[in-house]
Amino acid sequence: MALSKSKREVEEEASNNNNLGTAGEPNRNTNMPHLTDYLQLENLKTYTNPLDQNRFFHPSHGFYVSPSDVILRQIVYDLSSACGAFSDSDPRVHVAYHRAGPRKQIFFEPKNTRAAIVTCGGLCPGLNTVIRELVVGLWELYGVRQILGIQAGYRGFYSTTRNPLVLNPKMVRGWHKLGGTVLETSRGGFDLHQIVDAIQTNAFNQVYIIGGDGTMRGAVEIFDEIQRRKINVGVVGIPKTVDNDVGIIDRSFGFQTAVEMAQQAISAAHVEAESAVNGIGLVKLMGRSTGHIALHATLSSRDVDCCLIPEMEFYLEGKGGLVEFLDNRLKENGHAVLVVAEGAGQNMIPRTAAQTEERDESGNLVFLDVGSWLKTELKKWWARDHPGELFTVKYIDPTYMIRAVPANATDNLYCTLLAHSAIHGVMAGYTGFVSGPINGNYAYIPLEDVAQATNAVNTKDHKWAWVRTVTNQPDFVKS
Ligand SMILES: Nc1ncnc2c1ncn2[C@@H]1O[C@H](COP(=O)(O)OP(=O)(O)OP(=O)(O)O)[C@@H](O)[C@H]1O
Ligand SMILES: O=P(O)(O)OC[C@H]1O[C@](O)(CO)[C@@H](O)[C@@H]1O
Ligand SMILES: [Mg+2]
């Protein structure tokens, strides 16, 4: 049943949405955007959540999430310090995000809801699961019947040749078992005005945008333009990054699957290296600006002698260099395994002028192959210092194999919760936000915060020290 709220009720709720500051609660909030921020309250109707009538649910006390229900960003405190005592002067404390989940009142009438789903950027395990669960969730939880898939990324919104795909649960049934994205994806093609025009022309009032850091920056622009035009459209970002380079959230979906796949490559490199005389197994893994895949695969494999990541400079020759380290390893063990993230050592590889300029369609710098370069450099070193002695470098580049696979069980469940959280948030009128796990709980985070936040490996913390204890690799600090 449609309920028209009084202006006061809606104002109160909107104010709650944006102000978490009541006694005993965190006093810094994240200014979570809501449709009521820019649309006239008189024009916004609210409705009872249809989950009340859903045969699979029995909403009881605590089922619906209230606007004052929050997730704290920081959960570890030193109670002996001022910050442990929740000092107001410490900017790290008190940052809170709205907890994800169904709200009692929703701002979209299911029969008049028209949702668009788009995937942008590179592939990641679980993309199809997120799409599937958005479709199934919208359909089964809220009774939405108009769900469209935008084809081939942002450009698909205004493509004259590829119409949006009409989606329903029957169509997407087995998609969680497929790698890639059935909707297809692309880089580049971000034309803000054409995209928002297309959103209006197609009468979409919910837009689900799945993609990485670049996609999220585009989503912020779309959200800003939607606010400028004052149109009733909810925008949500679902962060996708196989590199795990998006900040604030615990980790990105598909990351664990990618690490598992990476380990298979490391195992193969280990077998090859062990079975050769002076054998080096070299594995290049994804990670443009962050080495999370390389780090996690190294820690879980334990077969790795050295892990090189973009966050850490390294050098080849001289005391404490890679060559000296590998020389010792070959003397001790007869073999060594080297893992390198694709963004590591880019500044050491000679580039032509054209290569310095080369960008992909989204404007990202095209990287040179650090694996091939390392292989060549290692061979040069061996021929120079150990002429006539046997030596082998087996280079494995599983780049696309680790991201073009279906999600594993853990990632599939994660994708489901992520998609359903996004739907609940949009239905509740939140907009310009991202859904994602923070400290194990699903939360709504302003899109702008996520678009700006990065997630680099901290080479000063315990985890990186753990990598070094597992590998015994040098710290590459020149003395
Ligand atoms: N700053 C930006 N403003 C608007 N749109 C952007 C911006 N950066 C990238 N985009 C658009 O977002 C889409 C995806 O960007 P990109 O190819 O960089 O991938 P991504 O989302 O970062 O994913 P990943 O790097 O994980 O593959 C592209 O269509 C690109 O044009
Ligand atoms: O070759 P493509 O599809 O442009 O993507 C490669 C890039 O995409 C990612 O998988 C995600 O950004 C990176 O690890 C990699 O550099
Ligand atoms: Mg990116």
Coordinates of C-alpha atoms and ligand atoms in Angstrom, one line a residue:
M1 CA 0.0 0.0 0.0
A2 CA 1.3 3.4 -0.9
L3 CA 1.7 5.7 2.1
S4 CA 2.1 9.4 1.7
K5 CA 4.2 10.7 4.4
S6 CA 3.8 14.1 6.0
K7 CA 6.5 16.6 5.0
R8 CA 7.5 16.7 8.7
E9 CA 8.0 12.9 8.8
V10 CA 10.0 12.8 5.7
E11 CA 12.1 15.8 6.8
E12 CA 12.8 14.1 10.1
E13 CA 13.8 10.9 8.4
A14 CA 15.9 12.8 5.9
S15 CA 17.6 14.7 8.7
N16 CA 18.2 11.5 10.5
N17 CA 19.7 10.1 7.4
N18 CA 22.3 12.8 7.3
N19 CA 22.9 13.4 11.0
L20 CA 24.0 10.5 13.1
G21 CA 24.8 12.8 16.0
T22 CA 22.5 11.9 18.9
A23 CA 23.7 11.1 22.4
G24 CA 26.0 8.1 22.6
E25 CA 26.3 7.8 18.9
P26 CA 29.2 8.7 16.7
N27 CA 29.3 12.4 16.2
R28 CA 31.0 12.4 12.8
N29 CA 28.9 11.2 9.9
T30 CA 29.5 10.6 6.3
N31 CA 26.8 12.8 4.8
M32 CA 25.1 10.0 3.1
P33 CA 23.3 11.4 0.0
H34 CA 19.5 10.8 -0.2
L35 CA 16.9 11.7 -2.8
T36 CA 15.4 14.1 -0.3
D37 CA 18.5 16.2 -0.4
Y38 CA 17.7 17.6 -3.8
L39 CA 14.1 16.7 -4.6
Q40 CA 11.0 18.5 -3.3
L41 CA 9.6 16.5 -0.5
E42 CA 6.0 17.0 -1.8
N43 CA 7.0 15.1 -4.9
L44 CA 8.4 12.1 -3.1
K45 CA 6.1 9.3 -2.0
T46 CA 7.1 6.5 0.3
Y47 CA 5.7 3.0 0.3
T48 CA 5.6 0.2 2.8
N49 CA 8.5 -2.2 2.0
P50 CA 6.9 -5.2 0.1
L51 CA 9.1 -7.5 2.1
D52 CA 6.3 -7.2 4.7
Q53 CA 4.2 -9.3 2.3
N54 CA 6.9 -11.5 0.9
R55 CA 6.2 -15.2 1.6
F56 CA 9.9 -15.9 2.3
F57 CA 10.3 -13.2 5.0
H58 CA 8.8 -12.7 8.4
P59 CA 9.7 -9.2 9.3
S60 CA 9.8 -9.0 13.1
H61 CA 11.4 -6.5 15.5
G62 CA 14.9 -5.6 14.3
F63 CA 14.3 -6.8 10.7
Y64 CA 14.3 -3.4 9.2
V65 CA 17.4 -1.2 9.6
S66 CA 16.9 2.3 11.0
P67 CA 18.8 5.4 9.9
S68 CA 20.6 5.5 13.2
D69 CA 22.0 2.0 12.7
V70 CA 25.6 2.4 11.8
I71 CA 28.9 0.7 11.2
L72 CA 32.0 2.3 12.6
R73 CA 35.0 2.6 10.2
Q74 CA 37.5 2.1 12.9
I75 CA 37.0 -0.7 15.4
V76 CA 40.5 -1.0 16.9
Y77 CA 41.5 1.4 19.6
D78 CA 44.2 1.7 22.2
L79 CA 42.2 2.3 25.3
S80 CA 45.1 3.7 27.1
S81 CA 45.4 6.6 24.7
A82 CA 43.3 9.7 24.2
C83 CA 42.0 8.1 21.0
G84 CA 41.0 5.0 22.9
A85 CA 38.9 7.3 25.0
F86 CA 37.1 8.5 21.9
S87 CA 38.8 11.9 21.9
D88 CA 37.0 14.3 19.6
S89 CA 40.2 15.7 18.4
D90 CA 41.2 12.5 16.6
P91 CA 39.8 12.6 13.1
R92 CA 40.0 8.9 12.7
V93 CA 37.4 8.1 15.3
H94 CA 33.6 8.4 15.0
V95 CA 33.5 7.9 11.2
A96 CA 30.3 5.9 10.8
Y97 CA 28.4 4.6 7.8
H98 CA 24.8 3.6 7.5
R99 CA 24.3 -0.1 7.9
A100 CA 23.0 -1.8 4.8
G101 CA 19.7 -3.7 4.8
P102 CA 16.0 -3.3 4.2
R103 CA 14.2 -0.1 5.4
K104 CA 10.6 -0.1 6.5
Q105 CA 9.7 2.6 4.1
I106 CA 10.9 2.7 0.5
F107 CA 10.9 5.6 -2.0
F108 CA 10.2 3.5 -5.2
E109 CA 6.9 1.9 -6.2
P110 CA 8.0 -1.5 -7.6
K111 CA 5.6 -1.4 -10.5
N112 CA 7.1 2.0 -11.5
T113 CA 10.7 1.1 -11.0
R114 CA 12.9 0.8 -14.0
A115 CA 16.4 -0.4 -13.2
A116 CA 19.6 -0.3 -15.4
I117 CA 22.6 -2.4 -14.7
V118 CA 26.0 -1.7 -16.3
T119 CA 29.5 -3.3 -16.0
C120 CA 32.6 -1.2 -16.9
G121 CA 36.4 -1.6 -16.9
G122 CA 38.3 -4.9 -16.7
L123 CA 36.9 -8.3 -15.8
C124 CA 36.7 -9.7 -12.3
P125 CA 35.4 -13.0 -11.0
G126 CA 31.8 -12.6 -9.7
L127 CA 30.7 -9.9 -12.2
N128 CA 28.0 -12.2 -13.5
T129 CA 26.9 -13.1 -10.0
V130 CA 26.4 -9.5 -9.0
I131 CA 24.3 -9.0 -12.2
R132 CA 22.3 -12.1 -11.5
E133 CA 21.7 -11.2 -7.9
L134 CA 20.6 -7.7 -8.8
V135 CA 18.1 -9.1 -11.2
V136 CA 16.8 -11.8 -8.8
G137 CA 16.8 -9.5 -5.8
L138 CA 14.9 -6.7 -7.6
W139 CA 12.4 -9.2 -8.9
E140 CA 11.9 -11.5 -5.9
L141 CA 12.5 -9.2 -3.0
Y142 CA 10.8 -6.0 -4.3
G143 CA 8.6 -7.2 -7.2
V144 CA 10.4 -5.0 -9.8
R145 CA 9.7 -6.2 -13.3
Q146 CA 11.6 -3.7 -15.5
I147 CA 15.3 -4.5 -15.3
L148 CA 17.6 -3.7 -18.2
G149 CA 21.2 -4.6 -18.8
I150 CA 23.3 -1.8 -20.5
Q151 CA 25.7 -3.5 -23.0
A152 CA 29.4 -3.0 -23.1
G153 CA 30.1 -0.4 -20.4
Y154 CA 29.2 3.3 -20.2
R155 CA 29.1 3.7 -23.9
G156 CA 26.2 1.2 -24.0
F157 CA 23.9 3.8 -22.5
Y158 CA 23.9 5.9 -25.7
S159 CA 24.9 3.2 -28.2
T160 CA 22.8 3.4 -31.4
T161 CA 23.5 -0.3 -32.3
R162 CA 23.2 -2.1 -29.0
N163 CA 19.9 -1.8 -27.2
P164 CA 19.6 -2.6 -23.4
L165 CA 18.9 -6.2 -22.7
V166 CA 15.7 -7.1 -20.9
L167 CA 16.6 -9.2 -17.9
N168 CA 14.6 -11.5 -15.7
P169 CA 15.4 -14.3 -13.2
K170 CA 14.9 -17.1 -15.8
M171 CA 17.4 -15.5 -18.1
V172 CA 20.1 -15.0 -15.5
R173 CA 19.6 -18.3 -13.7
G174 CA 23.0 -19.9 -14.4
W175 CA 25.1 -16.7 -14.7
H176 CA 26.9 -17.1 -11.3
K177 CA 28.7 -20.1 -12.9
L178 CA 30.1 -18.0 -15.7
G179 CA 33.3 -16.0 -15.8
G180 CA 33.3 -12.5 -17.4
T181 CA 30.2 -10.4 -17.8
V182 CA 27.3 -11.4 -20.0
L183 CA 26.5 -7.7 -20.4
E184 CA 30.0 -7.2 -21.8
T185 CA 32.3 -4.4 -20.6
S186 CA 34.6 -1.7 -22.1
R187 CA 37.0 1.0 -21.3
G188 CA 36.6 4.6 -22.4
G189 CA 33.3 5.9 -23.9
F190 CA 32.4 8.0 -20.9
D191 CA 30.2 10.8 -22.3
L192 CA 28.4 12.3 -19.3
H193 CA 25.7 14.2 -21.1
Q194 CA 24.8 11.4 -23.5
I195 CA 24.7 8.9 -20.5
V196 CA 22.4 11.1 -18.4
D197 CA 20.3 11.9 -21.4
A198 CA 19.9 8.2 -22.1
I199 CA 19.0 7.6 -18.4
Q200 CA 16.2 10.1 -18.9
T201 CA 15.1 9.0 -22.3
N202 CA 14.8 5.4 -21.2
A203 CA 13.0 6.5 -18.0
F204 CA 15.5 4.6 -15.7
N205 CA 15.0 5.6 -12.1
Q206 CA 17.6 3.2 -10.6
V207 CA 21.1 2.8 -12.0
Y208 CA 23.4 0.1 -10.7
I209 CA 27.0 0.7 -11.8
I210 CA 29.5 -2.1 -11.4
G211 CA 33.2 -1.2 -11.9
G212 CA 36.6 -0.2 -10.5
D213 CA 38.1 3.1 -9.5
G214 CA 37.6 4.8 -12.9
T215 CA 34.1 3.6 -13.1
M216 CA 33.4 5.0 -9.6
R217 CA 34.7 8.4 -10.6
G218 CA 32.4 8.3 -13.6
A219 CA 29.5 7.3 -11.3
V220 CA 30.2 10.4 -9.2
E221 CA 29.9 12.6 -12.2
I222 CA 26.6 10.9 -13.3
F223 CA 25.3 11.3 -9.8
D224 CA 26.2 15.0 -9.7
E225 CA 24.6 15.6 -13.1
I226 CA 21.4 13.8 -12.0
Q227 CA 21.3 16.1 -9.0
R228 CA 21.8 19.1 -11.2
R229 CA 18.9 18.0 -13.4
K230 CA 16.9 17.3 -10.3
I231 CA 15.7 13.9 -11.6
N232 CA 14.3 11.1 -9.4
V233 CA 17.1 8.5 -10.1
G234 CA 18.9 6.5 -7.5
V235 CA 22.6 5.8 -8.4
V236 CA 24.6 3.1 -6.7
G237 CA 28.2 1.9 -7.3
I238 CA 29.2 -1.6 -6.8
P239 CA 33.0 -1.7 -6.5
K240 CA 34.7 -4.2 -8.7
T241 CA 38.5 -4.6 -8.7
V242 CA 40.4 -7.7 -9.0
D243 CA 43.5 -5.7 -7.8
N244 CA 41.7 -4.9 -4.5
D245 CA 42.8 -1.3 -5.0
V246 CA 39.5 0.3 -3.8
G247 CA 39.7 1.8 -0.3
I248 CA 37.4 1.8 2.7
I249 CA 35.8 -1.6 2.0
D250 CA 37.3 -4.7 3.5
R251 CA 38.1 -6.3 0.1
S252 CA 36.7 -6.4 -3.4
F253 CA 34.6 -9.3 -4.7
G254 CA 36.5 -11.8 -6.9
F255 CA 39.8 -11.0 -5.1
Q256 CA 39.9 -14.3 -3.2
T257 CA 39.1 -16.2 -6.4
A258 CA 42.0 -14.4 -8.2
V259 CA 44.4 -15.3 -5.3
E260 CA 43.4 -18.9 -5.6
M261 CA 44.1 -18.9 -9.3
A262 CA 47.4 -17.1 -8.8
Q263 CA 48.5 -19.9 -6.5
Q264 CA 48.1 -22.4 -9.2
A265 CA 50.5 -20.4 -11.3
I266 CA 53.0 -20.2 -8.4
S267 CA 52.8 -23.9 -7.9
A268 CA 53.6 -24.6 -11.5
A269 CA 56.5 -22.1 -11.4
H270 CA 57.8 -23.9 -8.3
V271 CA 57.6 -27.3 -10.0
E272 CA 59.4 -26.0 -13.1
A273 CA 62.1 -24.3 -11.0
E274 CA 62.7 -27.3 -8.8
S275 CA 63.0 -29.6 -11.8
A276 CA 65.7 -27.6 -13.5
V277 CA 69.4 -26.9 -12.7
N278 CA 69.5 -23.4 -11.3
G279 CA 65.9 -22.9 -12.2
I280 CA 64.0 -19.7 -11.6
G281 CA 60.2 -19.7 -11.7
L282 CA 58.9 -16.3 -12.5
V283 CA 55.2 -15.4 -12.1
K284 CA 53.7 -12.1 -13.1
L285 CA 50.4 -11.3 -11.4
M286 CA 47.8 -8.5 -11.8
G287 CA 48.1 -5.4 -9.7
R288 CA 48.6 -2.1 -11.5
S289 CA 49.2 0.1 -8.5
T290 CA 48.7 -2.3 -5.6
G291 CA 50.4 -5.6 -4.9
H292 CA 47.6 -7.3 -3.0
I293 CA 47.2 -10.3 -5.2
A294 CA 51.0 -10.9 -5.3
L295 CA 51.2 -10.5 -1.5
H296 CA 48.3 -12.8 -0.6
A297 CA 49.3 -15.4 -3.1
T298 CA 52.9 -15.3 -1.7
L299 CA 51.7 -15.6 1.9
S300 CA 49.4 -18.5 1.2
S301 CA 51.7 -20.4 -1.2
R302 CA 54.9 -20.4 0.9
D303 CA 56.8 -21.5 -2.2
V304 CA 57.9 -17.9 -3.0
D305 CA 61.4 -16.6 -2.5
C306 CA 60.7 -13.0 -3.5
C307 CA 57.6 -10.9 -4.0
L308 CA 57.9 -7.6 -5.9
I309 CA 55.0 -5.1 -5.6
P310 CA 54.4 -1.6 -7.0
E311 CA 54.5 -0.1 -3.5
M312 CA 58.1 -1.2 -3.0
E313 CA 61.1 0.0 -5.0
F314 CA 63.7 -2.7 -5.8
Y315 CA 67.0 -2.8 -7.6
L316 CA 68.8 -5.6 -9.4
E317 CA 72.6 -5.2 -9.0
G318 CA 74.8 -4.5 -6.0
K319 CA 74.7 -5.3 -2.3
G320 CA 71.1 -6.1 -1.1
G321 CA 69.9 -6.3 -4.7
L322 CA 67.7 -8.9 -6.4
V323 CA 70.6 -10.5 -8.3
E324 CA 72.7 -11.1 -5.1
F325 CA 69.7 -12.5 -3.3
L326 CA 68.8 -14.9 -6.2
D327 CA 72.5 -16.0 -6.5
N328 CA 72.5 -17.0 -2.8
R329 CA 69.2 -18.8 -3.1
L330 CA 70.4 -20.8 -6.1
K331 CA 73.5 -21.8 -4.2
E332 CA 71.4 -22.8 -1.1
N333 CA 68.4 -24.4 -2.8
G334 CA 69.2 -24.9 -6.4
H335 CA 66.0 -23.0 -7.4
A336 CA 64.0 -19.9 -6.6
V337 CA 60.4 -18.6 -7.2
L338 CA 59.9 -14.9 -8.0
V339 CA 56.5 -13.3 -8.0
V340 CA 56.1 -9.8 -9.5
A341 CA 53.0 -7.6 -9.7
E342 CA 52.5 -6.0 -13.1
G343 CA 53.0 -2.5 -11.8
A344 CA 56.3 -3.2 -10.0
G345 CA 59.5 -1.9 -11.4
Q346 CA 57.8 0.1 -14.2
N347 CA 60.1 3.0 -13.7
M348 CA 63.1 0.7 -14.3
I349 CA 62.0 -0.7 -17.7
P350 CA 63.4 1.4 -20.6
R351 CA 60.6 3.0 -22.6
T352 CA 60.5 4.6 -26.0
A353 CA 58.9 8.1 -26.3
A354 CA 55.8 6.5 -27.8
Q355 CA 55.6 4.0 -24.9
T356 CA 55.7 6.8 -22.4
E357 CA 52.6 8.3 -23.9
E358 CA 50.6 5.1 -24.6
R359 CA 47.3 5.0 -22.8
D360 CA 44.3 2.7 -22.9
E361 CA 40.8 4.0 -23.9
S362 CA 40.1 5.0 -20.3
G363 CA 43.4 7.0 -20.1
N364 CA 45.3 4.5 -18.0
L365 CA 49.0 4.3 -18.8
V366 CA 49.8 1.1 -20.7
F367 CA 52.3 -0.9 -18.7
L368 CA 55.3 -2.7 -20.1
D369 CA 55.8 -6.4 -19.4
V370 CA 57.8 -6.4 -16.2
G371 CA 58.0 -10.2 -16.4
S372 CA 59.6 -10.3 -19.8
W373 CA 62.0 -7.5 -18.8
L374 CA 63.0 -9.4 -15.6
K375 CA 63.6 -12.6 -17.5
T376 CA 65.9 -10.9 -19.9
E377 CA 67.8 -9.1 -17.2
L378 CA 68.2 -12.3 -15.2
K379 CA 69.6 -14.2 -18.2
K380 CA 72.0 -11.3 -18.9
W381 CA 73.2 -11.5 -15.3
W382 CA 73.7 -15.3 -15.4
A383 CA 75.6 -15.3 -18.7
R384 CA 77.8 -12.5 -17.3
D385 CA 78.6 -14.0 -13.9
H386 CA 78.2 -17.8 -14.5
P387 CA 79.2 -18.4 -18.1
G388 CA 78.8 -21.9 -19.2
E389 CA 76.6 -23.0 -16.2
L390 CA 73.1 -24.3 -16.7
F391 CA 70.4 -21.8 -15.9
T392 CA 66.7 -21.6 -16.7
V393 CA 64.0 -18.9 -16.2
K394 CA 60.5 -20.2 -16.7
Y395 CA 58.2 -17.2 -17.0
I396 CA 54.5 -17.8 -16.3
D397 CA 52.0 -14.9 -17.1
P398 CA 48.6 -16.0 -15.9
T399 CA 47.2 -12.4 -16.2
Y400 CA 43.8 -13.0 -17.7
M401 CA 43.4 -16.6 -16.3
I402 CA 43.1 -15.2 -12.8
R403 CA 40.3 -12.8 -13.5
A404 CA 38.4 -14.6 -16.4
V405 CA 37.1 -17.4 -14.1
P406 CA 33.8 -17.7 -12.3
A407 CA 33.8 -16.7 -8.6
N408 CA 34.5 -19.3 -6.0
A409 CA 31.9 -20.1 -3.3
T410 CA 33.0 -17.4 -0.9
D411 CA 33.0 -14.7 -3.5
N412 CA 29.7 -15.8 -4.9
L413 CA 28.1 -15.4 -1.4
Y414 CA 29.8 -12.0 -1.1
C415 CA 28.4 -10.9 -4.5
T416 CA 24.9 -11.9 -3.4
L417 CA 25.0 -9.9 -0.2
L418 CA 26.6 -6.9 -2.0
A419 CA 23.9 -6.9 -4.7
H420 CA 21.0 -7.2 -2.2
S421 CA 22.5 -4.5 0.0
A422 CA 22.7 -2.2 -3.0
I423 CA 19.0 -2.8 -3.8
H424 CA 17.8 -2.2 -0.3
G425 CA 19.8 1.1 -0.2
V426 CA 18.4 2.4 -3.5
M427 CA 14.9 1.3 -2.6
A428 CA 15.3 3.3 0.6
G429 CA 16.0 6.5 -1.4
Y430 CA 19.8 6.5 -0.8
T431 CA 21.7 7.6 -3.8
G432 CA 25.3 8.4 -4.8
F433 CA 26.5 5.6 -2.6
V434 CA 28.4 2.4 -2.7
S435 CA 27.5 -0.8 -0.9
G436 CA 30.4 -2.8 0.6
P437 CA 31.6 -4.6 3.7
I438 CA 33.4 -2.7 6.5
N439 CA 34.8 -4.7 9.3
G440 CA 32.6 -7.6 8.2
N441 CA 29.3 -5.7 8.1
Y442 CA 27.7 -4.3 5.0
A443 CA 27.4 -0.6 4.9
Y444 CA 26.5 2.3 2.6
I445 CA 29.4 4.7 1.8
P446 CA 29.1 7.9 -0.2
L447 CA 30.3 7.3 -3.8
E448 CA 32.6 10.3 -3.6
D449 CA 34.5 8.9 -0.6
V450 CA 35.0 5.5 -2.4
A451 CA 36.0 7.1 -5.7
Q452 CA 38.8 9.0 -3.8
A453 CA 40.0 6.3 -1.5
T454 CA 42.8 4.0 -2.5
N455 CA 44.0 0.8 -0.9
A456 CA 47.8 0.5 -1.2
V457 CA 49.8 -2.2 0.5
N458 CA 51.5 -0.7 3.6
T459 CA 55.1 -1.9 3.4
K460 CA 55.6 -0.7 7.0
D461 CA 53.0 -2.9 8.6
H462 CA 53.0 -6.4 10.0
K463 CA 51.6 -8.1 6.9
W464 CA 54.5 -7.0 4.8
A465 CA 56.9 -8.0 7.5
W466 CA 55.2 -11.4 7.4
V467 CA 55.9 -11.6 3.7
R468 CA 59.5 -10.9 4.3
T469 CA 59.7 -13.6 7.1
V470 CA 58.2 -16.1 4.7
T471 CA 60.4 -15.2 1.8
N472 CA 63.5 -13.8 3.5
Q473 CA 63.8 -11.4 0.7
P474 CA 65.8 -8.2 1.0
D475 CA 64.2 -4.9 1.9
F476 CA 65.9 -3.2 -1.0
V477 CA 66.9 -0.3 1.1
K478 CA 70.3 0.9 -0.1
S479 CA 72.7 1.4 2.7
Ligands
LIG1 N1 37.8 10.3 -14.0 C1 36.8 9.7 -14.7 N2 35.7 10.4 -14.9 C2 34.7 9.8 -15.6 N3 34.7 8.5 -16.1 C3 35.8 7.9 -16.0 C4 37.0 8.4 -15.2 N4 37.9 7.4 -15.2 C5 37.5 6.4 -15.9 N5 36.2 6.6 -16.3 C6 35.4 5.7 -17.1 O1 35.1 4.6 -16.3 C7 35.1 3.4 -17.1 C8 36.0 2.4 -16.5 O2 37.3 3.0 -16.2 P1 38.7 2.1 -16.3 O3 38.8 1.5 -17.6 O4 39.7 2.9 -15.8 O5 38.3 0.9 -15.4 P2 38.0 0.8 -13.8 O6 36.6 1.1 -13.5 O7 39.1 1.6 -13.1 O8 38.2 -0.8 -13.6 P3 39.5 -1.6 -13.5 O9 40.7 -0.7 -13.5 O10 39.4 -2.4 -12.2 O11 39.5 -2.5 -14.7 C9 35.5 3.8 -18.5 O12 34.4 3.9 -19.3 C10 36.1 5.2 -18.3 O13 35.9 6.0 -19.5
LIG2 O1 44.0 -5.6 -20.5 P1 42.8 -4.9 -19.9 O2 41.6 -5.6 -20.0 O3 42.7 -3.5 -20.3 O4 43.1 -4.9 -18.3 C1 44.3 -5.0 -17.6 C2 44.1 -4.3 -16.3 O5 42.9 -4.6 -15.7 C3 43.1 -5.0 -14.3 O6 42.8 -6.3 -14.3 C4 42.2 -4.2 -13.4 O7 42.5 -2.9 -13.4 C5 44.6 -4.7 -14.0 O8 45.1 -5.6 -13.1 C6 45.2 -4.8 -15.4 O9 46.3 -3.9 -15.5
MG3 MG 41.1 1.1 -12.5

